[in-house]
mmCIF file of C-alpha atoms in Angstrom:
data_model
loop_
_atom_site.group_PDB
_atom_site.id
_atom_site.type_symbol
_atom_site.label_atom_id
_atom_site.label_comp_id
_atom_site.label_asym_id
_atom_site.label_seq_id
_atom_site.Cartn_x
_atom_site.Cartn_y
_atom_site.Cartn_z
ATOM 1 C CA MET A 216 25.283 98.438 147.051
ATOM 2 C CA LYS A 217 26.350 95.166 145.433
ATOM 3 C CA HIS A 218 24.912 94.585 141.993
ATOM 4 C CA ARG A 219 24.075 91.153 140.593
ATOM 5 C CA PRO A 220 21.727 90.103 137.785
ATOM 6 C CA GLU A 221 18.407 88.603 138.850
ATOM 7 C CA SER A 222 19.143 85.321 137.036
ATOM 8 C CA GLY A 223 21.897 84.476 139.507
ATOM 9 C CA SER A 224 24.582 84.238 136.802
ATOM 10 C CA SER A 225 27.847 86.117 137.124
ATOM 11 C CA PRO A 226 27.217 89.812 136.464
ATOM 12 C CA ASN A 227 29.018 91.554 133.636
ATOM 13 C CA SER A 228 30.365 94.936 134.693
ATOM 14 C CA LEU A 229 31.691 97.773 132.559
ATOM 15 C CA ILE A 230 34.229 100.139 134.102
ATOM 16 C CA ILE A 231 34.441 103.623 132.585
ATOM 17 C CA ALA A 232 38.087 104.396 133.277
ATOM 18 C CA PRO A 233 39.782 107.707 134.150
ATOM 19 C CA GLN A 234 41.896 109.348 131.465
ATOM 20 C CA TRP A 235 45.191 109.600 133.365
ATOM 21 C CA ILE A 236 47.694 106.798 133.995
ATOM 22 C CA GLY A 237 48.057 107.475 137.709
ATOM 23 C CA ASP A 238 44.299 107.492 138.253
ATOM 24 C CA ALA A 239 43.963 104.274 136.264
ATOM 25 C CA VAL A 240 46.492 102.571 138.548
ATOM 26 C CA MET A 241 44.621 103.792 141.623
ATOM 27 C CA THR A 242 41.393 102.120 140.452
ATOM 28 C CA GLU A 243 42.915 98.625 140.597
ATOM 29 C CA PRO A 244 41.757 97.774 144.156
ATOM 30 C CA LEU A 245 38.167 98.602 143.157
ATOM 31 C CA LEU A 246 38.379 96.187 140.227
ATOM 32 C CA ARG A 247 39.935 93.539 142.452
ATOM 33 C CA ARG A 248 37.027 93.882 144.882
ATOM 34 C CA LEU A 249 34.438 93.561 142.122
ATOM 35 C CA HIS A 250 36.193 90.533 140.644
ATOM 36 C CA ALA A 251 36.457 88.857 144.062
ATOM 37 C CA ARG A 252 32.683 88.937 144.461
ATOM 38 C CA GLY A 253 32.096 87.372 141.061
ATOM 39 C CA GLU A 254 31.717 90.270 138.642
ATOM 40 C CA ARG A 255 33.248 89.834 135.196
ATOM 41 C CA ILE A 256 35.179 93.010 134.480
ATOM 42 C CA THR A 257 35.403 94.828 131.144
ATOM 43 C CA VAL A 258 37.150 98.199 131.130
ATOM 44 C CA GLY A 259 36.375 100.980 128.674
ATOM 45 C CA ALA A 260 39.480 103.157 128.469
ATOM 46 C CA LEU A 261 41.222 105.666 126.253
ATOM 47 C CA PRO A 262 44.130 104.164 124.261
ATOM 48 C CA TRP A 263 46.883 105.765 126.347
ATOM 49 C CA VAL A 264 45.652 104.208 129.617
ATOM 50 C CA ALA A 265 44.330 100.887 128.253
ATOM 51 C CA PRO A 266 47.708 99.093 128.764
ATOM 52 C CA VAL A 267 47.472 99.768 132.511
ATOM 53 C CA TYR A 268 44.289 97.699 132.656
ATOM 54 C CA ARG A 269 45.880 94.884 130.672
ATOM 55 C CA ALA A 270 48.369 94.637 133.566
ATOM 56 C CA MET A 271 45.490 93.807 135.950
ATOM 57 C CA PRO A 272 44.809 90.034 135.997
ATOM 58 C CA GLN A 273 41.200 90.538 137.156
ATOM 59 C CA VAL A 274 40.258 92.407 133.965
ATOM 60 C CA ALA A 275 38.662 90.079 131.402
ATOM 61 C CA ASP A 276 38.524 92.520 128.495
ATOM 62 C CA VAL A 277 39.493 96.077 127.534
ATOM 63 C CA ILE A 278 37.548 98.226 125.075
ATOM 64 C CA GLU A 279 39.595 101.121 123.691
ATOM 65 C CA PHE A 280 37.443 104.220 123.307
ATOM 66 C CA PRO A 281 38.186 106.401 120.241
ATOM 67 C CA PHE A 282 37.557 109.629 122.131
ATOM 68 C CA ALA A 283 39.762 112.721 122.185
ATOM 69 C CA HIS A 284 40.275 115.205 125.007
ATOM 70 C CA GLY A 285 37.386 117.654 125.267
ATOM 71 C CA GLY A 286 34.010 117.723 123.559
ATOM 72 C CA LEU A 287 30.965 115.541 124.064
ATOM 73 C CA GLN A 288 31.557 113.400 120.934
ATOM 74 C CA PHE A 289 27.958 112.226 121.174
ATOM 75 C CA LYS A 290 27.863 110.274 117.893
ATOM 76 C CA ALA A 291 30.908 108.172 118.818
ATOM 77 C CA ARG A 292 29.509 107.438 122.280
ATOM 78 C CA ARG A 293 26.129 106.488 120.867
ATOM 79 C CA ALA A 294 27.729 104.153 118.310
ATOM 80 C CA ILE A 295 29.631 102.255 121.012
ATOM 81 C CA ALA A 296 26.546 102.225 123.243
ATOM 82 C CA GLN A 297 24.555 100.532 120.483
ATOM 83 C CA ARG A 298 27.240 97.847 120.098
ATOM 84 C CA ILE A 299 27.338 96.980 123.808
ATOM 85 C CA GLU A 300 23.633 97.329 124.631
ATOM 86 C CA GLY A 301 22.342 94.284 126.504
ATOM 87 C CA LYS A 302 25.834 93.003 127.362
ATOM 88 C CA PHE A 303 26.316 94.516 130.818
ATOM 89 C CA ASP A 304 24.472 94.417 134.127
ATOM 90 C CA ASN A 305 26.500 97.143 135.854
ATOM 91 C CA ALA A 306 28.495 100.199 134.879
ATOM 92 C CA TYR A 307 30.911 101.876 137.272
ATOM 93 C CA VAL A 308 31.589 105.416 136.085
ATOM 94 C CA LEU A 309 34.898 106.470 137.625
ATOM 95 C CA PRO A 310 35.385 110.004 136.221
ATOM 96 C CA ASN A 311 33.060 112.706 137.551
ATOM 97 C CA SER A 312 32.200 114.231 134.167
ATOM 98 C CA LEU A 313 28.809 114.206 132.477
ATOM 99 C CA LYS A 314 30.185 112.774 129.221
ATOM 100 C CA SER A 315 31.727 109.759 131.005
ATOM 101 C CA ALA A 316 28.276 108.770 132.305
ATOM 102 C CA LEU A 317 26.614 109.206 128.919
ATOM 103 C CA LEU A 318 27.699 105.961 127.252
ATOM 104 C CA PRO A 319 26.334 103.602 129.989
ATOM 105 C CA PHE A 320 23.066 105.558 129.925
ATOM 106 C CA LEU A 321 22.777 105.300 126.138
ATOM 107 C CA ALA A 322 23.562 101.567 126.373
ATOM 108 C CA SER A 323 20.680 101.120 128.859
ATOM 109 C CA ILE A 324 22.919 99.374 131.394
ATOM 110 C CA PRO A 325 20.548 98.699 134.335
ATOM 111 C CA ASN A 326 22.844 99.666 137.227
ATOM 112 C CA ARG A 327 24.946 102.785 136.668
ATOM 113 C CA ILE A 328 27.098 103.699 139.661
ATOM 114 C CA GLY A 329 29.150 106.860 140.161
ATOM 115 C CA TYR A 330 29.669 110.029 142.144
ATOM 116 C CA LEU A 331 27.392 113.022 141.787
ATOM 117 C CA GLY A 332 28.836 115.690 139.511
ATOM 118 C CA GLU A 333 28.229 117.844 136.429
ATOM 119 C CA ALA A 334 24.414 117.601 136.551
ATOM 120 C CA ARG A 335 24.425 113.888 135.700
ATOM 121 C CA VAL A 336 21.782 112.835 138.256
ATOM 122 C CA GLY A 337 19.523 111.367 135.567
ATOM 123 C CA LEU A 338 22.346 109.404 133.959
ATOM 124 C CA LEU A 339 23.210 107.383 137.068
ATOM 125 C CA THR A 340 20.973 104.976 138.982
ATOM 126 C CA HIS A 341 23.185 104.764 142.078
ATOM 127 C CA ARG A 342 24.791 108.031 143.103
ATOM 128 C CA LEU A 343 27.395 108.594 145.806
ATOM 129 C CA LYS A 344 27.881 112.035 147.282
ATOM 130 C CA ASN A 345 31.342 113.507 146.879
ATOM 131 C CA PRO A 346 32.877 113.601 150.384
ATOM 132 C CA LYS A 347 33.576 117.082 151.774
ATOM 133 C CA ASN A 348 37.038 116.021 152.872
ATOM 134 C CA LYS A 349 38.206 113.991 149.899
ATOM 135 C CA PRO A 350 39.961 110.779 151.010
ATOM 136 C CA PRO A 351 43.054 109.386 149.306
ATOM 137 C CA MET A 352 42.133 108.616 145.703
ATOM 138 C CA VAL A 353 42.430 104.831 146.020
ATOM 139 C CA ALA A 354 39.788 104.774 148.754
ATOM 140 C CA PHE A 355 37.693 107.284 146.781
ATOM 141 C CA TYR A 356 37.515 104.871 143.849
ATOM 142 C CA SER A 357 37.142 101.735 145.993
ATOM 143 C CA ALA A 358 34.081 103.249 147.692
ATOM 144 C CA LEU A 359 32.157 102.736 144.438
ATOM 145 C CA SER A 360 32.108 99.026 145.328
ATOM 146 C CA GLY A 361 29.724 99.811 148.182
ATOM 147 C CA GLU A 362 32.085 97.985 150.528
ATOM 148 C CA HIS A 363 33.870 99.233 153.636
ATOM 149 C CA ASP A 364 37.324 99.020 155.247
ATOM 150 C CA LEU A 365 39.002 100.619 152.251
ATOM 151 C CA GLU A 366 41.962 102.224 154.019
ATOM 152 C CA ASN A 367 44.363 99.369 153.353
ATOM 153 C CA ASP A 368 43.663 99.007 149.632
ATOM 154 C CA ARG A 369 46.914 98.958 147.642
ATOM 155 C CA PRO A 370 47.120 98.940 143.819
ATOM 156 C CA GLN A 371 48.869 95.947 142.253
ATOM 157 C CA LEU A 372 50.011 95.483 138.645
ATOM 158 C CA LYS A 373 51.548 92.424 137.004
ATOM 159 C CA MET A 374 53.369 92.140 133.681
ATOM 160 C CA ASP A 375 54.014 88.881 131.865
ATOM 161 C CA ALA A 376 57.562 87.663 132.554
ATOM 162 C CA ALA A 377 58.153 86.857 128.881
ATOM 163 C CA GLU A 378 57.107 90.380 127.878
ATOM 164 C CA ILE A 379 59.519 91.860 130.405
ATOM 165 C CA GLU A 380 62.339 89.632 129.150
ATOM 166 C CA GLN A 381 61.664 90.573 125.532
ATOM 167 C CA THR A 382 61.634 94.299 126.355
ATOM 168 C CA LEU A 383 64.932 94.119 128.244
ATOM 169 C CA LEU A 384 66.574 92.014 125.541
ATOM 170 C CA GLY A 385 65.630 94.520 122.851
ATOM 171 C CA LEU A 386 67.283 97.342 124.792
ATOM 172 C CA GLY A 387 70.325 95.445 126.038
ATOM 173 C CA LEU A 388 69.298 95.799 129.681
ATOM 174 C CA GLN A 389 69.393 93.335 132.577
ATOM 175 C CA GLN A 390 66.768 92.965 135.265
ATOM 176 C CA GLY A 391 67.604 94.870 138.433
ATOM 177 C CA ALA A 392 70.728 96.407 136.880
ATOM 178 C CA TYR A 393 69.498 99.958 136.230
ATOM 179 C CA VAL A 394 67.596 102.786 137.930
ATOM 180 C CA VAL A 395 64.524 104.362 136.333
ATOM 181 C CA PHE A 396 64.027 108.148 136.367
ATOM 182 C CA ALA A 397 60.587 109.548 135.556
ATOM 183 C CA PRO A 398 61.325 113.299 135.655
ATOM 184 C CA GLY A 399 58.141 114.540 134.017
ATOM 185 C CA ALA A 400 54.840 115.712 135.463
ATOM 186 C CA GLU A 401 52.337 116.791 132.861
ATOM 187 C CA TYR A 402 50.484 119.053 135.287
ATOM 188 C CA GLY A 403 53.248 121.651 135.384
ATOM 189 C CA PRO A 404 56.722 122.716 136.589
ATOM 190 C CA ALA A 405 55.617 123.095 140.217
ATOM 191 C CA LYS A 406 55.547 119.282 140.336
ATOM 192 C CA ARG A 407 58.954 118.745 138.680
ATOM 193 C CA TRP A 408 62.217 118.333 140.566
ATOM 194 C CA PRO A 409 64.877 120.376 138.699
ATOM 195 C CA ALA A 410 66.558 118.701 135.723
ATOM 196 C CA ARG A 411 70.021 119.607 136.999
ATOM 197 C CA TYR A 412 69.340 117.673 140.222
ATOM 198 C CA PHE A 413 68.340 114.582 138.235
ATOM 199 C CA SER A 414 71.614 114.968 136.301
ATOM 200 C CA GLU A 415 73.650 115.224 139.483
ATOM 201 C CA LEU A 416 71.933 112.189 140.938
ATOM 202 C CA ALA A 417 72.484 110.131 137.771
ATOM 203 C CA ALA A 418 76.192 110.969 137.742
ATOM 204 C CA ARG A 419 76.568 109.810 141.353
ATOM 205 C CA LEU A 420 74.753 106.488 140.982
ATOM 206 C CA ASP A 421 76.669 103.240 140.523
ATOM 207 C CA LEU A 422 74.131 101.888 138.012
ATOM 208 C CA PRO A 423 72.998 103.083 134.569
ATOM 209 C CA VAL A 424 69.886 105.247 134.408
ATOM 210 C CA VAL A 425 66.877 104.760 132.130
ATOM 211 C CA LEU A 426 64.780 107.902 131.602
ATOM 212 C CA LEU A 427 61.094 107.359 130.816
ATOM 213 C CA GLY A 428 58.315 109.720 129.808
ATOM 214 C CA SER A 429 56.124 110.821 126.953
ATOM 215 C CA GLY A 430 57.312 112.421 123.739
ATOM 216 C CA LYS A 431 56.548 115.796 125.312
ATOM 217 C CA GLU A 432 59.183 115.026 127.949
ATOM 218 C CA ALA A 433 61.925 113.926 125.543
ATOM 219 C CA ALA A 434 63.645 117.326 125.625
ATOM 220 C CA LEU A 435 63.541 117.410 129.439
ATOM 221 C CA CYS A 436 65.047 113.922 129.602
ATOM 222 C CA ASP A 437 67.740 114.913 127.092
ATOM 223 C CA GLU A 438 68.552 117.955 129.246
ATOM 224 C CA ILE A 439 69.151 115.519 132.113
ATOM 225 C CA ALA A 440 71.024 112.854 130.152
ATOM 226 C CA ALA A 441 73.268 114.935 127.901
ATOM 227 C CA PRO A 442 75.669 116.436 130.497
ATOM 228 C CA VAL A 443 75.958 113.087 132.289
ATOM 229 C CA ASN A 444 76.787 111.209 129.093
ATOM 230 C CA VAL A 445 79.471 113.753 128.183
ATOM 231 C CA ALA A 446 81.346 112.840 131.351
ATOM 232 C CA LEU A 447 80.209 109.207 131.609
ATOM 233 C CA ALA A 448 79.474 107.851 128.134
ATOM 234 C CA GLY A 449 76.294 105.763 127.995
ATOM 235 C CA LYS A 450 75.385 106.312 131.640
ATOM 236 C CA CYS A 451 71.889 107.602 130.782
ATOM 237 C CA LEU A 452 69.525 106.030 128.272
ATOM 238 C CA ASN A 453 66.826 108.504 127.240
ATOM 239 C CA LEU A 454 63.754 106.511 126.185
ATOM 240 C CA ALA A 455 61.181 109.291 126.607
ATOM 241 C CA GLY A 456 58.765 109.062 123.701
ATOM 242 C CA LYS A 457 60.575 105.994 122.331
ATOM 243 C CA THR A 458 58.697 103.232 124.163
ATOM 244 C CA SER A 459 55.128 102.054 124.179
ATOM 245 C CA LEU A 460 53.360 102.208 127.532
ATOM 246 C CA PRO A 461 53.572 98.394 127.931
ATOM 247 C CA GLN A 462 57.333 98.623 127.386
ATOM 248 C CA ALA A 463 57.597 101.412 129.954
ATOM 249 C CA LEU A 464 55.648 99.270 132.428
ATOM 250 C CA CYS A 465 58.068 96.402 131.824
ATOM 251 C CA LEU A 466 61.088 98.665 132.337
ATOM 252 C CA ILE A 467 59.741 99.993 135.627
ATOM 253 C CA ALA A 468 58.801 96.523 136.879
ATOM 254 C CA ALA A 469 62.303 95.195 136.119
ATOM 255 C CA GLY A 470 64.336 98.143 137.425
ATOM 256 C CA LYS A 471 66.275 98.174 140.681
ATOM 257 C CA SER A 472 64.517 101.346 141.814
ATOM 258 C CA THR A 473 62.661 104.406 140.557
ATOM 259 C CA VAL A 474 62.969 108.133 141.198
ATOM 260 C CA SER A 475 60.030 110.274 140.129
ATOM 261 C CA ASN A 476 57.883 113.276 140.737
ATOM 262 C CA ASP A 477 54.230 112.919 141.719
ATOM 263 C CA SER A 478 53.125 111.457 138.380
ATOM 264 C CA GLY A 479 51.433 108.516 136.748
ATOM 265 C CA LEU A 480 54.681 106.557 136.539
ATOM 266 C CA MET A 481 55.163 107.055 140.280
ATOM 267 C CA HIS A 482 51.922 105.123 140.839
ATOM 268 C CA VAL A 483 53.028 102.475 138.336
ATOM 269 C CA ALA A 484 56.251 101.885 140.286
ATOM 270 C CA ALA A 485 54.269 101.665 143.521
ATOM 271 C CA ALA A 486 51.870 99.101 142.050
ATOM 272 C CA PHE A 487 54.809 96.912 141.005
ATOM 273 C CA GLY A 488 56.302 97.183 144.517
ATOM 274 C CA VAL A 489 59.544 98.649 143.165
ATOM 275 C CA PRO A 490 61.791 100.498 145.666
ATOM 276 C CA GLN A 491 61.177 104.167 144.921
ATOM 277 C CA VAL A 492 61.754 107.760 145.919
ATOM 278 C CA ALA A 493 58.776 110.030 145.231
ATOM 279 C CA LEU A 494 59.386 113.782 145.163
ATOM 280 C CA PHE A 495 56.442 116.013 146.039
ATOM 281 C CA GLY A 496 56.252 119.763 145.524
ATOM 282 C CA SER A 497 52.990 121.604 144.910
ATOM 283 C CA SER A 498 50.812 118.513 145.396
ATOM 284 C CA SER A 499 50.172 116.412 148.495
ATOM 285 C CA PRO A 500 51.119 112.822 149.345
ATOM 286 C CA LEU A 501 48.154 112.835 151.719
ATOM 287 C CA HIS A 502 45.881 112.707 148.666
ATOM 288 C CA THR A 503 47.827 110.712 146.058
ATOM 289 C CA PRO A 504 50.623 108.836 147.848
ATOM 290 C CA PRO A 505 52.625 106.007 146.302
ATOM 291 C CA LEU A 506 51.044 103.072 148.160
ATOM 292 C CA ASN A 507 54.138 100.938 148.361
ATOM 293 C CA GLU A 508 55.946 99.627 151.425
ATOM 294 C CA GLN A 509 59.217 100.257 149.589
ATOM 295 C CA ALA A 510 58.444 103.902 148.800
ATOM 296 C CA THR A 511 60.015 106.917 150.463
ATOM 297 C CA VAL A 512 58.223 110.222 149.995
ATOM 298 C CA LEU A 513 60.249 113.433 150.189
ATOM 299 C CA TRP A 514 57.975 116.409 150.936
ATOM 300 C CA LEU A 515 59.462 119.377 152.753
ATOM 301 C CA LYS A 516 56.040 120.379 154.071
ATOM 302 C CA THR A 517 56.251 117.624 156.695
ATOM 303 C CA ASP A 518 59.992 117.880 157.376
ATOM 304 C CA PRO A 519 60.388 119.429 160.866
ATOM 305 C CA SER A 520 64.074 120.153 160.219
ATOM 306 C CA TYR A 521 63.283 122.313 157.179
ATOM 307 C CA GLN A 522 63.289 126.013 158.030
ATOM 308 C CA PRO A 523 61.534 128.301 157.517
ATOM 309 C CA PRO A 524 58.495 125.997 157.339
ATOM 310 C CA LEU A 525 56.878 125.508 153.962
ATOM 311 C CA ASP A 526 53.583 127.174 154.844
ATOM 312 C CA CYS A 527 52.632 127.624 151.181
ATOM 313 C CA ALA A 528 52.395 123.883 150.465
ATOM 314 C CA PRO A 529 50.428 122.254 149.067
ATOM 315 C CA CYS A 530 49.330 124.978 146.673
ATOM 316 C CA PHE A 531 48.300 122.588 143.853
ATOM 317 C CA ALA A 532 49.436 125.216 141.350
ATOM 318 C CA ARG A 533 50.994 124.433 137.970
ATOM 319 C CA GLU A 534 53.696 127.051 138.536
ATOM 320 C CA CYS A 535 54.943 128.383 141.864
ATOM 321 C CA PRO A 536 52.758 131.426 142.731
ATOM 322 C CA LEU A 537 55.649 132.850 144.783
ATOM 323 C CA GLY A 538 58.297 132.301 142.131
ATOM 324 C CA HIS A 539 60.761 130.272 144.222
ATOM 325 C CA THR A 540 59.562 126.619 144.081
ATOM 326 C CA ARG A 541 61.362 126.031 147.386
ATOM 327 C CA CYS A 542 59.355 122.835 147.841
ATOM 328 C CA LEU A 543 61.468 121.130 145.151
ATOM 329 C CA ASN A 544 64.565 123.319 144.752
ATOM 330 C CA ASP A 545 65.514 122.635 148.375
ATOM 331 C CA ILE A 546 65.519 118.837 148.018
ATOM 332 C CA SER A 547 69.152 118.109 147.169
ATOM 333 C CA ALA A 548 70.451 115.342 144.948
ATOM 334 C CA ALA A 549 72.645 114.221 147.840
ATOM 335 C CA ARG A 550 69.568 113.688 149.993
ATOM 336 C CA VAL A 551 67.823 111.631 147.326
ATOM 337 C CA LEU A 552 70.990 109.575 146.837
ATOM 338 C CA ARG A 553 71.106 108.776 150.568
ATOM 339 C CA VAL A 554 67.511 107.596 150.489
ATOM 340 C CA LEU A 555 68.075 105.478 147.370
ATOM 341 C CA GLN A 556 71.117 103.815 148.905
ATOM 342 C CA ALA A 557 69.095 102.936 152.001
ATOM 343 C CA LEU A 558 66.234 101.273 150.075
#
């Protein structure tokens, strides 16, 4: 299933991107495969994930979609479809929703590739069945290329060196001289390592700590930073909600290491090859691991020394159904510090 225009010229391909940062990162190997076989890549993405695609050298152009969460927003999709009609040979629809497949259909893009889902059979021309045992998400996306041997695909991001330098200069930071914490996880508290553990870890590190996240996570980051800064003035810099996504990407790329929950910024750190510790609770690193040779995953489910065994994991719940969140509460700051020091 490799799609080229009949004229023999390089095919123009539109990627309908996922709406979450982590998922966007995990699509990079697919785009690299398409680019390697001569397809010119344009990505259609929501504004909050568009910067991720601008950090992929194989992407020629990014169209920011003016869509909000929820709702079909048919008029807006039709308007964009009319503007791009006749410009693309292929469309790769990465989300499984009906509405994500609507725009390529309305634009009459000849080849429309995606997974079956939400009664969108008529909207796609090439339909892949959803596997019963879902593979890791990177391979799941890469399979849309129609190619094989996907197991070793690893996302890669690259920021411009001048942009990194400008970001660091504006914040008074030096490359490799701070540790990034990404303590949020939008899905829910069952994916968040306790704030007090992040505070303890920050206080014990030799380097300053930069806390990153969305505006929704500013209070959480302040809860972590405040007690540390009382004892060690200026040790933690809370930038949650105060940076653009490109700036956050620069800060992660230039940091010495990153500590995070299973979140979008975890995948960003992995794609930059930054040494990292990834903390998993209710979710599973078998499905969405940080694909980074310098990553260490801490997940008590697979720790033979942890007793009693964590039979409840992964539950994939937003909040612990049993009320104890052992999966995260029993990962100590001292243990994370040991791992960080060994990276």
